[in-house]
């Protein structure tokens, strides 16, 4: 059965490729009439000319090929783990921030009602500062939004790239950091009292491989450098520790303890490791295959992954293309499930940006306290209480 389904998929892909190629071919022309041969009989009323029929057939074949490619993507396409959080959602002090396509929306955590809306041109990243203020970077400016949104402060533009990470300093409330995925450098900035964004001395990340990077709760930074984990305090001590054997680390996350971190590997393992000045010690390993996005707080782990539904129906069952769905899971530190919820997978398309479209609203964040987990992006937002397993806000 598995072999026949595999052959069916290969055949389907072949048909799709041939059919898509038909879009670029012209319909065959009429063969010339040879002298002495009888005239071609007239087509019955309502029938299309041969050239027209071929053209229509090509169009139909092209549409069918695109549909087939879209269904194959929807059922079989592997989505690589998201190395850098989208930062379209952020929990601040008593608030949840969401960046839409045109504004910052702040909601209170008590009832999740909208507290305020702040227009922002092409919002890029949201983060929180040490005092609970929300930091929002747009394409042309930067905003710091304190507890009272009416006192929001405006600053000049902060350079960002698609894979940049925006971080608020753990101690200084007016300091922030930017790490660009294309550049092994850490850039610090200061929000000055006169409304200016001051550029401070940057820090070179020696031997960084640009795969995983994180700010820890004690104010130190960690990043991967091949088989090593580099840890340092800005302007202070630095350590180089051996990473556990296995596949690459794609995300580093914090826990309650200052000397522990989670290492997410591309083979689906999530390892709780203890930091010391000389080595990393693996204390626990969770098997979480297919994880696309991850978030942690002091006690829980939230993850999103694509799953295949157990039941298939109709044409999908006949073709062997089982429909898939997003799955939100919240686990405790031991790996025990606290909550699970199925999320919709957007309709399939044959366009090149399909992966970006189905993942743009699939960022996951956990509240530092209050047992809240949120999933969303610029055009979709949902919030649950994982302690009660109830959905508190629906799209």
mmCIF file of C-alpha atoms in Angstrom:
data_model
loop_
_atom_site.group_PDB
_atom_site.id
_atom_site.type_symbol
_atom_site.label_atom_id
_atom_site.label_comp_id
_atom_site.label_asym_id
_atom_site.label_seq_id
_atom_site.Cartn_x
_atom_site.Cartn_y
_atom_site.Cartn_z
ATOM 1 C CA UNK A 1 0.000 0.000 0.000
ATOM 2 C CA UNK A 2 2.782 2.432 0.920
ATOM 3 C CA UNK A 3 4.615 1.607 -2.316
ATOM 4 C CA UNK A 4 1.500 2.100 -4.458
ATOM 5 C CA UNK A 5 0.791 5.460 -2.763
ATOM 6 C CA UNK A 6 4.376 6.576 -3.316
ATOM 7 C CA UNK A 7 4.125 5.621 -7.005
ATOM 8 C CA UNK A 8 0.848 7.503 -7.214
ATOM 9 C CA UNK A 9 2.435 10.664 -5.783
ATOM 10 C CA UNK A 10 5.417 10.390 -8.171
ATOM 11 C CA UNK A 11 3.034 9.915 -11.100
ATOM 12 C CA UNK A 12 0.931 12.865 -9.918
ATOM 13 C CA UNK A 13 3.969 15.115 -9.699
ATOM 14 C CA UNK A 14 4.975 14.054 -13.207
ATOM 15 C CA UNK A 15 1.544 14.874 -14.537
ATOM 16 C CA UNK A 16 1.646 18.227 -12.743
ATOM 17 C CA UNK A 17 5.030 19.110 -14.235
ATOM 18 C CA UNK A 18 3.934 18.195 -17.772
ATOM 19 C CA UNK A 19 0.652 20.037 -17.401
ATOM 20 C CA UNK A 20 2.291 23.185 -16.048
ATOM 21 C CA UNK A 21 4.632 23.131 -19.008
ATOM 22 C CA UNK A 22 1.618 23.120 -21.312
ATOM 23 C CA UNK A 23 0.860 26.714 -20.333
ATOM 24 C CA UNK A 24 3.834 27.901 -22.364
ATOM 25 C CA UNK A 25 3.046 25.889 -25.522
ATOM 26 C CA UNK A 26 0.982 27.247 -28.425
ATOM 27 C CA UNK A 27 -1.917 25.130 -29.723
ATOM 28 C CA UNK A 28 -0.934 22.950 -32.708
ATOM 29 C CA UNK A 29 -1.851 24.470 -36.062
ATOM 30 C CA UNK A 30 -3.972 22.795 -38.817
ATOM 31 C CA UNK A 31 -1.964 20.463 -41.065
ATOM 32 C CA UNK A 32 -1.808 21.699 -44.666
ATOM 33 C CA UNK A 33 -4.394 20.208 -47.047
ATOM 34 C CA UNK A 34 -2.784 17.891 -49.591
ATOM 35 C CA UNK A 35 -3.855 18.301 -53.247
ATOM 36 C CA UNK A 36 -6.393 15.753 -54.334
ATOM 37 C CA UNK A 37 -7.641 14.905 -50.870
ATOM 38 C CA UNK A 38 -11.292 15.502 -49.990
ATOM 39 C CA UNK A 39 -12.097 18.514 -47.865
ATOM 40 C CA UNK A 40 -12.241 18.053 -44.105
ATOM 41 C CA UNK A 41 -15.875 17.650 -43.000
ATOM 42 C CA UNK A 42 -17.352 20.569 -41.079
ATOM 43 C CA UNK A 43 -17.449 20.234 -37.321
ATOM 44 C CA UNK A 44 -20.894 19.617 -35.821
ATOM 45 C CA UNK A 45 -22.625 22.655 -34.372
ATOM 46 C CA UNK A 46 -21.399 23.509 -30.902
ATOM 47 C CA UNK A 47 -18.043 21.736 -31.283
ATOM 48 C CA UNK A 48 -14.875 23.810 -30.906
ATOM 49 C CA UNK A 49 -12.249 23.970 -33.591
ATOM 50 C CA UNK A 50 -9.281 21.632 -32.993
ATOM 51 C CA UNK A 51 -6.960 24.491 -32.106
ATOM 52 C CA UNK A 52 -9.472 25.941 -29.646
ATOM 53 C CA UNK A 53 -10.066 22.590 -27.981
ATOM 54 C CA UNK A 54 -6.358 22.075 -27.469
ATOM 55 C CA UNK A 55 -5.973 25.547 -25.950
ATOM 56 C CA UNK A 56 -8.846 24.919 -23.570
ATOM 57 C CA UNK A 57 -7.355 21.563 -22.705
ATOM 58 C CA UNK A 58 -4.030 23.209 -21.909
ATOM 59 C CA UNK A 59 -5.727 25.749 -19.631
ATOM 60 C CA UNK A 60 -7.685 23.016 -17.849
ATOM 61 C CA UNK A 61 -4.558 20.901 -17.483
ATOM 62 C CA UNK A 62 -2.636 23.872 -16.107
ATOM 63 C CA UNK A 63 -5.331 24.630 -13.547
ATOM 64 C CA UNK A 64 -5.535 20.981 -12.540
ATOM 65 C CA UNK A 65 -1.748 20.819 -12.221
ATOM 66 C CA UNK A 66 -1.702 23.867 -9.947
ATOM 67 C CA UNK A 67 -4.445 22.359 -7.824
ATOM 68 C CA UNK A 68 -2.514 19.106 -7.555
ATOM 69 C CA UNK A 69 0.719 20.888 -6.633
ATOM 70 C CA UNK A 70 -1.151 22.884 -3.979
ATOM 71 C CA UNK A 71 -2.651 19.726 -2.466
ATOM 72 C CA UNK A 72 0.699 17.967 -2.477
ATOM 73 C CA UNK A 73 2.236 20.938 -0.675
ATOM 74 C CA UNK A 74 -0.585 21.029 1.824
ATOM 75 C CA UNK A 75 -0.234 17.326 2.574
ATOM 76 C CA UNK A 76 3.487 16.689 2.199
ATOM 77 C CA UNK A 77 5.540 19.885 2.322
ATOM 78 C CA UNK A 78 7.916 19.959 5.277
ATOM 79 C CA UNK A 79 8.129 23.343 7.023
ATOM 80 C CA UNK A 80 11.551 24.054 8.512
ATOM 81 C CA UNK A 81 11.694 25.169 12.171
ATOM 82 C CA UNK A 82 11.438 28.923 12.678
ATOM 83 C CA UNK A 83 14.869 29.954 13.943
ATOM 84 C CA UNK A 84 13.943 33.524 14.876
ATOM 85 C CA UNK A 85 10.617 34.376 16.590
ATOM 86 C CA UNK A 86 8.325 36.543 14.487
ATOM 87 C CA UNK A 87 7.969 39.040 17.374
ATOM 88 C CA UNK A 88 4.504 40.015 16.173
ATOM 89 C CA UNK A 89 3.184 39.169 19.650
ATOM 90 C CA UNK A 90 4.657 40.096 23.025
ATOM 91 C CA UNK A 91 3.472 39.905 26.617
ATOM 92 C CA UNK A 92 4.235 43.053 28.581
ATOM 93 C CA UNK A 93 3.263 44.027 32.104
ATOM 94 C CA UNK A 94 -0.468 43.187 32.326
ATOM 95 C CA UNK A 95 -0.743 43.521 28.543
ATOM 96 C CA UNK A 96 -0.562 41.564 25.312
ATOM 97 C CA UNK A 97 0.850 43.402 22.301
ATOM 98 C CA UNK A 98 -0.050 42.464 18.740
ATOM 99 C CA UNK A 99 1.422 43.998 15.603
ATOM 100 C CA UNK A 100 -1.077 44.080 12.751
ATOM 101 C CA UNK A 101 -0.194 45.273 9.262
ATOM 102 C CA UNK A 102 -0.793 48.911 10.230
ATOM 103 C CA UNK A 103 -0.752 49.334 14.020
ATOM 104 C CA UNK A 104 0.101 48.172 17.510
ATOM 105 C CA UNK A 105 -2.877 46.743 19.402
ATOM 106 C CA UNK A 106 -2.612 46.467 23.206
ATOM 107 C CA UNK A 107 -4.999 44.232 25.151
ATOM 108 C CA UNK A 108 -5.436 43.918 28.917
ATOM 109 C CA UNK A 109 -4.749 40.460 30.311
ATOM 110 C CA UNK A 110 -7.762 40.494 32.633
ATOM 111 C CA UNK A 111 -10.375 40.437 29.864
ATOM 112 C CA UNK A 112 -8.258 40.709 26.667
ATOM 113 C CA UNK A 113 -10.188 43.784 25.580
ATOM 114 C CA UNK A 114 -8.395 46.356 23.460
ATOM 115 C CA UNK A 115 -6.826 49.089 25.581
ATOM 116 C CA UNK A 116 -5.345 51.182 22.814
ATOM 117 C CA UNK A 117 -4.281 51.230 19.178
ATOM 118 C CA UNK A 118 -1.165 52.991 17.944
ATOM 119 C CA UNK A 119 -0.715 53.531 14.181
ATOM 120 C CA UNK A 120 2.711 52.323 13.059
ATOM 121 C CA UNK A 121 4.003 52.328 9.513
ATOM 122 C CA UNK A 122 4.775 48.726 8.503
ATOM 123 C CA UNK A 123 5.303 47.276 12.025
ATOM 124 C CA UNK A 124 8.262 44.862 12.154
ATOM 125 C CA UNK A 125 9.089 43.773 15.737
ATOM 126 C CA UNK A 126 7.670 44.033 19.252
ATOM 127 C CA UNK A 127 9.581 43.383 22.493
ATOM 128 C CA UNK A 128 9.383 44.333 26.159
ATOM 129 C CA UNK A 129 11.805 46.370 28.243
ATOM 130 C CA UNK A 130 12.809 45.666 31.838
ATOM 131 C CA UNK A 131 10.152 48.064 33.203
ATOM 132 C CA UNK A 132 7.349 46.324 31.256
ATOM 133 C CA UNK A 133 7.158 48.926 28.492
ATOM 134 C CA UNK A 134 6.452 47.673 24.981
ATOM 135 C CA UNK A 135 8.981 48.470 22.291
ATOM 136 C CA UNK A 136 7.725 48.576 18.692
ATOM 137 C CA UNK A 137 9.975 48.905 15.654
ATOM 138 C CA UNK A 138 8.432 49.934 12.335
ATOM 139 C CA UNK A 139 9.935 50.509 8.932
ATOM 140 C CA UNK A 140 10.506 54.217 9.586
ATOM 141 C CA UNK A 141 10.397 54.760 13.372
ATOM 142 C CA UNK A 142 10.537 53.261 16.856
ATOM 143 C CA UNK A 143 8.007 53.565 19.703
ATOM 144 C CA UNK A 144 8.322 52.961 23.420
ATOM 145 C CA UNK A 145 4.879 52.476 24.966
ATOM 146 C CA UNK A 146 4.805 52.622 28.812
ATOM 147 C CA UNK A 147 1.934 51.524 31.032
ATOM 148 C CA UNK A 148 0.074 54.723 30.108
ATOM 149 C CA UNK A 149 -0.169 54.570 26.275
ATOM 150 C CA UNK A 150 -0.768 58.337 26.144
ATOM 151 C CA UNK A 151 2.858 58.780 27.178
ATOM 152 C CA UNK A 152 4.239 56.799 24.236
ATOM 153 C CA UNK A 153 7.648 58.062 23.107
ATOM 154 C CA UNK A 154 8.710 58.330 19.483
ATOM 155 C CA UNK A 155 12.263 57.681 18.228
ATOM 156 C CA UNK A 156 14.099 57.515 14.945
ATOM 157 C CA UNK A 157 14.280 54.460 12.711
ATOM 158 C CA UNK A 158 15.947 51.258 13.926
ATOM 159 C CA UNK A 159 17.666 49.275 11.124
ATOM 160 C CA UNK A 160 16.202 45.771 10.857
ATOM 161 C CA UNK A 161 16.291 42.828 8.468
ATOM 162 C CA UNK A 162 13.747 39.984 8.030
ATOM 163 C CA UNK A 163 15.645 37.742 10.471
ATOM 164 C CA UNK A 164 16.630 40.420 13.007
ATOM 165 C CA UNK A 165 15.908 39.888 16.698
ATOM 166 C CA UNK A 166 14.903 42.830 18.928
ATOM 167 C CA UNK A 167 15.680 42.492 22.650
ATOM 168 C CA UNK A 168 15.132 44.697 25.662
ATOM 169 C CA UNK A 169 18.024 44.842 28.113
ATOM 170 C CA UNK A 170 17.416 42.801 31.286
ATOM 171 C CA UNK A 171 18.495 45.617 33.598
ATOM 172 C CA UNK A 172 18.582 49.039 31.940
ATOM 173 C CA UNK A 173 15.068 50.159 31.009
ATOM 174 C CA UNK A 174 16.298 52.509 28.267
ATOM 175 C CA UNK A 175 18.630 50.060 26.547
ATOM 176 C CA UNK A 176 17.921 47.607 23.739
ATOM 177 C CA UNK A 177 19.837 45.182 21.566
ATOM 178 C CA UNK A 178 19.522 44.028 17.971
ATOM 179 C CA UNK A 179 20.969 40.863 16.523
ATOM 180 C CA UNK A 180 20.833 40.415 12.742
ATOM 181 C CA UNK A 181 20.793 36.872 11.406
ATOM 182 C CA UNK A 182 23.059 37.848 8.512
ATOM 183 C CA UNK A 183 25.698 39.543 10.652
ATOM 184 C CA UNK A 184 27.682 38.028 13.583
ATOM 185 C CA UNK A 185 27.437 41.277 15.542
ATOM 186 C CA UNK A 186 25.356 42.486 18.469
ATOM 187 C CA UNK A 187 24.217 46.103 18.249
ATOM 188 C CA UNK A 188 23.268 48.024 21.440
ATOM 189 C CA UNK A 189 21.137 51.192 21.436
ATOM 190 C CA UNK A 190 19.986 53.632 24.102
ATOM 191 C CA UNK A 191 16.729 55.576 24.258
ATOM 192 C CA UNK A 192 17.886 59.029 25.288
ATOM 193 C CA UNK A 193 15.830 61.515 27.286
ATOM 194 C CA UNK A 194 15.688 63.973 24.366
ATOM 195 C CA UNK A 195 13.956 61.492 22.067
ATOM 196 C CA UNK A 196 17.031 60.279 20.202
ATOM 197 C CA UNK A 197 18.097 56.707 19.521
ATOM 198 C CA UNK A 198 21.763 56.548 20.439
ATOM 199 C CA UNK A 199 24.040 53.967 18.831
ATOM 200 C CA UNK A 200 26.496 52.386 21.278
ATOM 201 C CA UNK A 201 29.631 50.301 20.659
ATOM 202 C CA UNK A 202 28.768 47.054 18.907
ATOM 203 C CA UNK A 203 29.997 43.625 20.001
ATOM 204 C CA UNK A 204 31.522 41.061 17.635
ATOM 205 C CA UNK A 205 30.188 37.546 18.164
ATOM 206 C CA UNK A 206 33.312 35.492 17.646
ATOM 207 C CA UNK A 207 32.905 32.282 15.600
ATOM 208 C CA UNK A 208 29.098 32.671 15.529
ATOM 209 C CA UNK A 209 27.418 30.328 13.028
ATOM 210 C CA UNK A 210 24.153 32.342 12.951
ATOM 211 C CA UNK A 211 21.979 29.398 13.974
ATOM 212 C CA UNK A 212 20.826 30.107 17.541
ATOM 213 C CA UNK A 213 21.082 33.149 19.795
ATOM 214 C CA UNK A 214 19.440 34.178 23.081
ATOM 215 C CA UNK A 215 19.503 36.653 25.949
ATOM 216 C CA UNK A 216 19.426 34.910 29.336
ATOM 217 C CA UNK A 217 17.746 36.145 32.508
ATOM 218 C CA UNK A 218 21.029 37.084 34.189
ATOM 219 C CA UNK A 219 21.864 39.498 31.335
ATOM 220 C CA UNK A 220 24.352 37.199 29.602
ATOM 221 C CA UNK A 221 24.124 36.182 25.944
ATOM 222 C CA UNK A 222 24.551 32.749 24.405
ATOM 223 C CA UNK A 223 24.978 31.700 20.797
ATOM 224 C CA UNK A 224 26.044 28.671 18.811
ATOM 225 C CA UNK A 225 29.465 28.493 17.182
ATOM 226 C CA UNK A 226 29.701 25.138 15.440
ATOM 227 C CA UNK A 227 30.156 22.469 18.157
ATOM 228 C CA UNK A 228 30.415 25.158 20.860
ATOM 229 C CA UNK A 229 28.045 27.279 22.887
ATOM 230 C CA UNK A 230 29.526 30.717 23.511
ATOM 231 C CA UNK A 231 28.349 32.650 26.578
ATOM 232 C CA UNK A 232 29.358 36.158 27.612
ATOM 233 C CA UNK A 233 28.413 39.217 29.610
ATOM 234 C CA UNK A 234 28.788 42.460 27.626
ATOM 235 C CA UNK A 235 32.113 43.922 28.730
ATOM 236 C CA UNK A 236 32.679 41.010 31.099
ATOM 237 C CA UNK A 237 33.459 37.318 31.324
ATOM 238 C CA UNK A 238 33.199 34.854 28.439
ATOM 239 C CA UNK A 239 32.937 31.036 28.316
ATOM 240 C CA UNK A 240 33.115 28.478 25.492
ATOM 241 C CA UNK A 241 31.294 25.206 26.236
ATOM 242 C CA UNK A 242 30.880 21.989 24.247
ATOM 243 C CA UNK A 243 27.368 21.452 22.886
ATOM 244 C CA UNK A 244 25.717 18.041 23.328
ATOM 245 C CA UNK A 245 26.279 15.708 20.403
ATOM 246 C CA UNK A 246 23.560 15.468 17.777
ATOM 247 C CA UNK A 247 22.056 17.713 15.158
ATOM 248 C CA UNK A 248 22.173 21.504 14.957
ATOM 249 C CA UNK A 249 20.611 23.733 17.603
ATOM 250 C CA UNK A 250 18.010 26.052 16.068
ATOM 251 C CA UNK A 251 16.585 27.774 19.168
ATOM 252 C CA UNK A 252 17.770 28.514 22.726
ATOM 253 C CA UNK A 253 15.150 29.219 25.429
ATOM 254 C CA UNK A 254 15.173 30.123 29.109
ATOM 255 C CA UNK A 255 13.731 28.411 32.195
ATOM 256 C CA UNK A 256 13.064 29.425 35.802
ATOM 257 C CA UNK A 257 16.655 28.823 36.855
ATOM 258 C CA UNK A 258 19.414 31.191 35.784
ATOM 259 C CA UNK A 259 21.840 28.323 35.163
ATOM 260 C CA UNK A 260 19.559 26.272 32.880
ATOM 261 C CA UNK A 261 18.531 26.607 29.236
ATOM 262 C CA UNK A 262 16.543 24.586 26.710
ATOM 263 C CA UNK A 263 18.335 23.625 23.479
ATOM 264 C CA UNK A 264 16.029 22.798 20.536
ATOM 265 C CA UNK A 265 17.705 20.581 17.947
ATOM 266 C CA UNK A 266 16.681 20.066 14.331
ATOM 267 C CA UNK A 267 16.197 16.325 14.924
ATOM 268 C CA UNK A 268 13.207 17.088 17.191
ATOM 269 C CA UNK A 269 14.945 16.830 20.557
ATOM 270 C CA UNK A 270 14.512 19.496 23.218
ATOM 271 C CA UNK A 271 17.231 19.234 25.864
ATOM 272 C CA UNK A 272 17.267 20.851 29.271
ATOM 273 C CA UNK A 273 20.910 21.661 29.994
ATOM 274 C CA UNK A 274 22.679 23.101 33.005
ATOM 275 C CA UNK A 275 25.320 25.791 32.524
ATOM 276 C CA UNK A 276 28.553 25.957 34.410
ATOM 277 C CA UNK A 277 31.848 27.726 33.732
ATOM 278 C CA UNK A 278 33.375 24.575 32.280
ATOM 279 C CA UNK A 279 30.645 22.488 30.630
ATOM 280 C CA UNK A 280 27.016 21.855 29.705
ATOM 281 C CA UNK A 281 25.231 18.993 31.428
ATOM 282 C CA UNK A 282 22.108 17.486 29.819
ATOM 283 C CA UNK A 283 19.511 16.961 32.564
ATOM 284 C CA UNK A 284 16.495 15.978 30.489
ATOM 285 C CA UNK A 285 15.559 15.294 26.850
ATOM 286 C CA UNK A 286 12.091 15.581 25.336
ATOM 287 C CA UNK A 287 11.258 14.125 21.920
ATOM 288 C CA UNK A 288 9.200 16.741 20.041
ATOM 289 C CA UNK A 289 9.452 15.923 16.307
ATOM 290 C CA UNK A 290 8.022 18.316 13.753
ATOM 291 C CA UNK A 291 8.188 21.379 15.993
ATOM 292 C CA UNK A 292 7.883 24.598 13.991
ATOM 293 C CA UNK A 293 7.826 27.280 16.693
ATOM 294 C CA UNK A 294 8.632 27.252 20.417
ATOM 295 C CA UNK A 295 8.207 29.438 23.476
ATOM 296 C CA UNK A 296 8.922 28.953 27.185
ATOM 297 C CA UNK A 297 8.311 30.671 30.490
ATOM 298 C CA UNK A 298 9.477 29.642 33.960
ATOM 299 C CA UNK A 299 7.508 26.392 34.030
ATOM 300 C CA UNK A 300 5.906 25.571 30.665
ATOM 301 C CA UNK A 301 6.801 24.904 27.042
ATOM 302 C CA UNK A 302 4.509 25.860 24.165
ATOM 303 C CA UNK A 303 5.029 24.536 20.664
ATOM 304 C CA UNK A 304 3.392 24.542 17.250
ATOM 305 C CA UNK A 305 3.730 21.780 14.703
ATOM 306 C CA UNK A 306 2.019 20.465 11.575
ATOM 307 C CA UNK A 307 0.221 17.168 12.101
ATOM 308 C CA UNK A 308 -1.595 14.752 9.800
ATOM 309 C CA UNK A 309 -5.179 14.038 10.782
ATOM 310 C CA UNK A 310 -5.910 10.417 11.586
ATOM 311 C CA UNK A 311 -9.099 10.426 9.494
ATOM 312 C CA UNK A 312 -9.147 11.224 5.775
ATOM 313 C CA UNK A 313 -12.163 11.548 3.558
ATOM 314 C CA UNK A 314 -13.276 11.839 -0.023
ATOM 315 C CA UNK A 315 -10.684 12.469 -2.706
ATOM 316 C CA UNK A 316 -7.952 12.965 -0.135
ATOM 317 C CA UNK A 317 -8.408 9.407 1.089
ATOM 318 C CA UNK A 318 -8.497 8.004 -2.451
ATOM 319 C CA UNK A 319 -5.299 9.816 -3.452
ATOM 320 C CA UNK A 320 -3.485 9.109 -0.203
ATOM 321 C CA UNK A 321 -3.196 12.832 0.574
ATOM 322 C CA UNK A 322 -4.102 13.056 4.249
ATOM 323 C CA UNK A 323 -5.134 16.592 5.331
ATOM 324 C CA UNK A 324 -2.926 18.267 7.914
ATOM 325 C CA UNK A 325 -3.548 20.792 10.646
ATOM 326 C CA UNK A 326 -1.581 22.945 13.071
ATOM 327 C CA UNK A 327 -1.355 21.621 16.610
ATOM 328 C CA UNK A 328 -0.728 23.837 19.643
ATOM 329 C CA UNK A 329 0.694 21.977 22.624
ATOM 330 C CA UNK A 330 1.538 23.270 26.088
ATOM 331 C CA UNK A 331 3.735 20.976 28.195
ATOM 332 C CA UNK A 332 5.152 21.246 31.672
ATOM 333 C CA UNK A 333 8.883 20.955 32.274
ATOM 334 C CA UNK A 334 8.689 17.162 32.473
ATOM 335 C CA UNK A 335 6.957 16.911 29.085
ATOM 336 C CA UNK A 336 3.476 16.220 30.457
ATOM 337 C CA UNK A 337 0.705 17.732 28.345
ATOM 338 C CA UNK A 338 -1.133 20.688 29.878
ATOM 339 C CA UNK A 339 -3.209 21.668 26.853
ATOM 340 C CA UNK A 340 -3.725 20.760 23.207
ATOM 341 C CA UNK A 341 -5.668 22.546 20.497
ATOM 342 C CA UNK A 342 -6.071 22.151 16.761
ATOM 343 C CA UNK A 343 -5.583 25.272 14.640
ATOM 344 C CA UNK A 344 -6.627 25.678 10.997
ATOM 345 C CA UNK A 345 -4.175 25.336 8.130
ATOM 346 C CA UNK A 346 -4.788 28.043 5.530
ATOM 347 C CA UNK A 347 -6.020 26.925 2.078
ATOM 348 C CA UNK A 348 -3.319 25.536 -0.173
ATOM 349 C CA UNK A 349 -2.023 27.477 -3.181
ATOM 350 C CA UNK A 350 0.604 26.823 -5.844
ATOM 351 C CA UNK A 351 2.246 30.215 -5.324
ATOM 352 C CA UNK A 352 5.897 30.530 -4.301
ATOM 353 C CA UNK A 353 5.079 32.388 -1.059
ATOM 354 C CA UNK A 354 2.732 29.698 0.245
ATOM 355 C CA UNK A 355 4.926 28.823 3.230
ATOM 356 C CA UNK A 356 5.152 32.468 4.284
ATOM 357 C CA UNK A 357 1.391 32.834 4.025
ATOM 358 C CA UNK A 358 0.522 29.771 6.123
ATOM 359 C CA UNK A 359 3.071 30.654 8.827
ATOM 360 C CA UNK A 360 2.671 34.431 9.173
ATOM 361 C CA UNK A 361 -0.052 34.018 11.830
ATOM 362 C CA UNK A 362 1.594 31.094 13.573
ATOM 363 C CA UNK A 363 3.840 32.682 16.166
ATOM 364 C CA UNK A 364 3.482 31.360 19.728
ATOM 365 C CA UNK A 365 4.194 33.193 23.014
ATOM 366 C CA UNK A 366 3.692 32.362 26.700
ATOM 367 C CA UNK A 367 2.867 34.883 29.406
ATOM 368 C CA UNK A 368 5.496 35.231 32.165
ATOM 369 C CA UNK A 369 2.654 34.647 34.643
ATOM 370 C CA UNK A 370 -1.081 34.040 34.471
ATOM 371 C CA UNK A 371 -1.087 30.762 32.496
ATOM 372 C CA UNK A 372 -1.767 32.356 29.107
ATOM 373 C CA UNK A 373 -0.618 31.175 25.704
ATOM 374 C CA UNK A 374 -1.203 33.169 22.517
ATOM 375 C CA UNK A 375 -0.854 32.244 18.862
ATOM 376 C CA UNK A 376 -1.128 34.743 16.056
ATOM 377 C CA UNK A 377 0.366 37.330 13.774
ATOM 378 C CA UNK A 378 -0.706 40.408 11.831
ATOM 379 C CA UNK A 379 -4.178 39.179 10.792
ATOM 380 C CA UNK A 380 -5.081 36.455 13.321
ATOM 381 C CA UNK A 381 -4.947 36.101 17.116
ATOM 382 C CA UNK A 382 -6.133 33.498 19.611
ATOM 383 C CA UNK A 383 -5.472 33.213 23.357
ATOM 384 C CA UNK A 384 -6.002 30.317 25.773
ATOM 385 C CA UNK A 385 -5.625 29.650 29.474
ATOM 386 C CA UNK A 386 -3.615 26.452 29.618
ATOM 387 C CA UNK A 387 -4.482 25.954 33.303
ATOM 388 C CA UNK A 388 -8.218 25.720 32.494
ATOM 389 C CA UNK A 389 -7.746 24.590 28.858
ATOM 390 C CA UNK A 390 -10.262 27.225 27.762
ATOM 391 C CA UNK A 391 -9.968 29.568 24.800
ATOM 392 C CA UNK A 392 -10.313 33.160 25.995
ATOM 393 C CA UNK A 393 -10.004 34.998 22.670
ATOM 394 C CA UNK A 394 -10.966 33.685 19.244
ATOM 395 C CA UNK A 395 -10.086 35.242 15.869
#
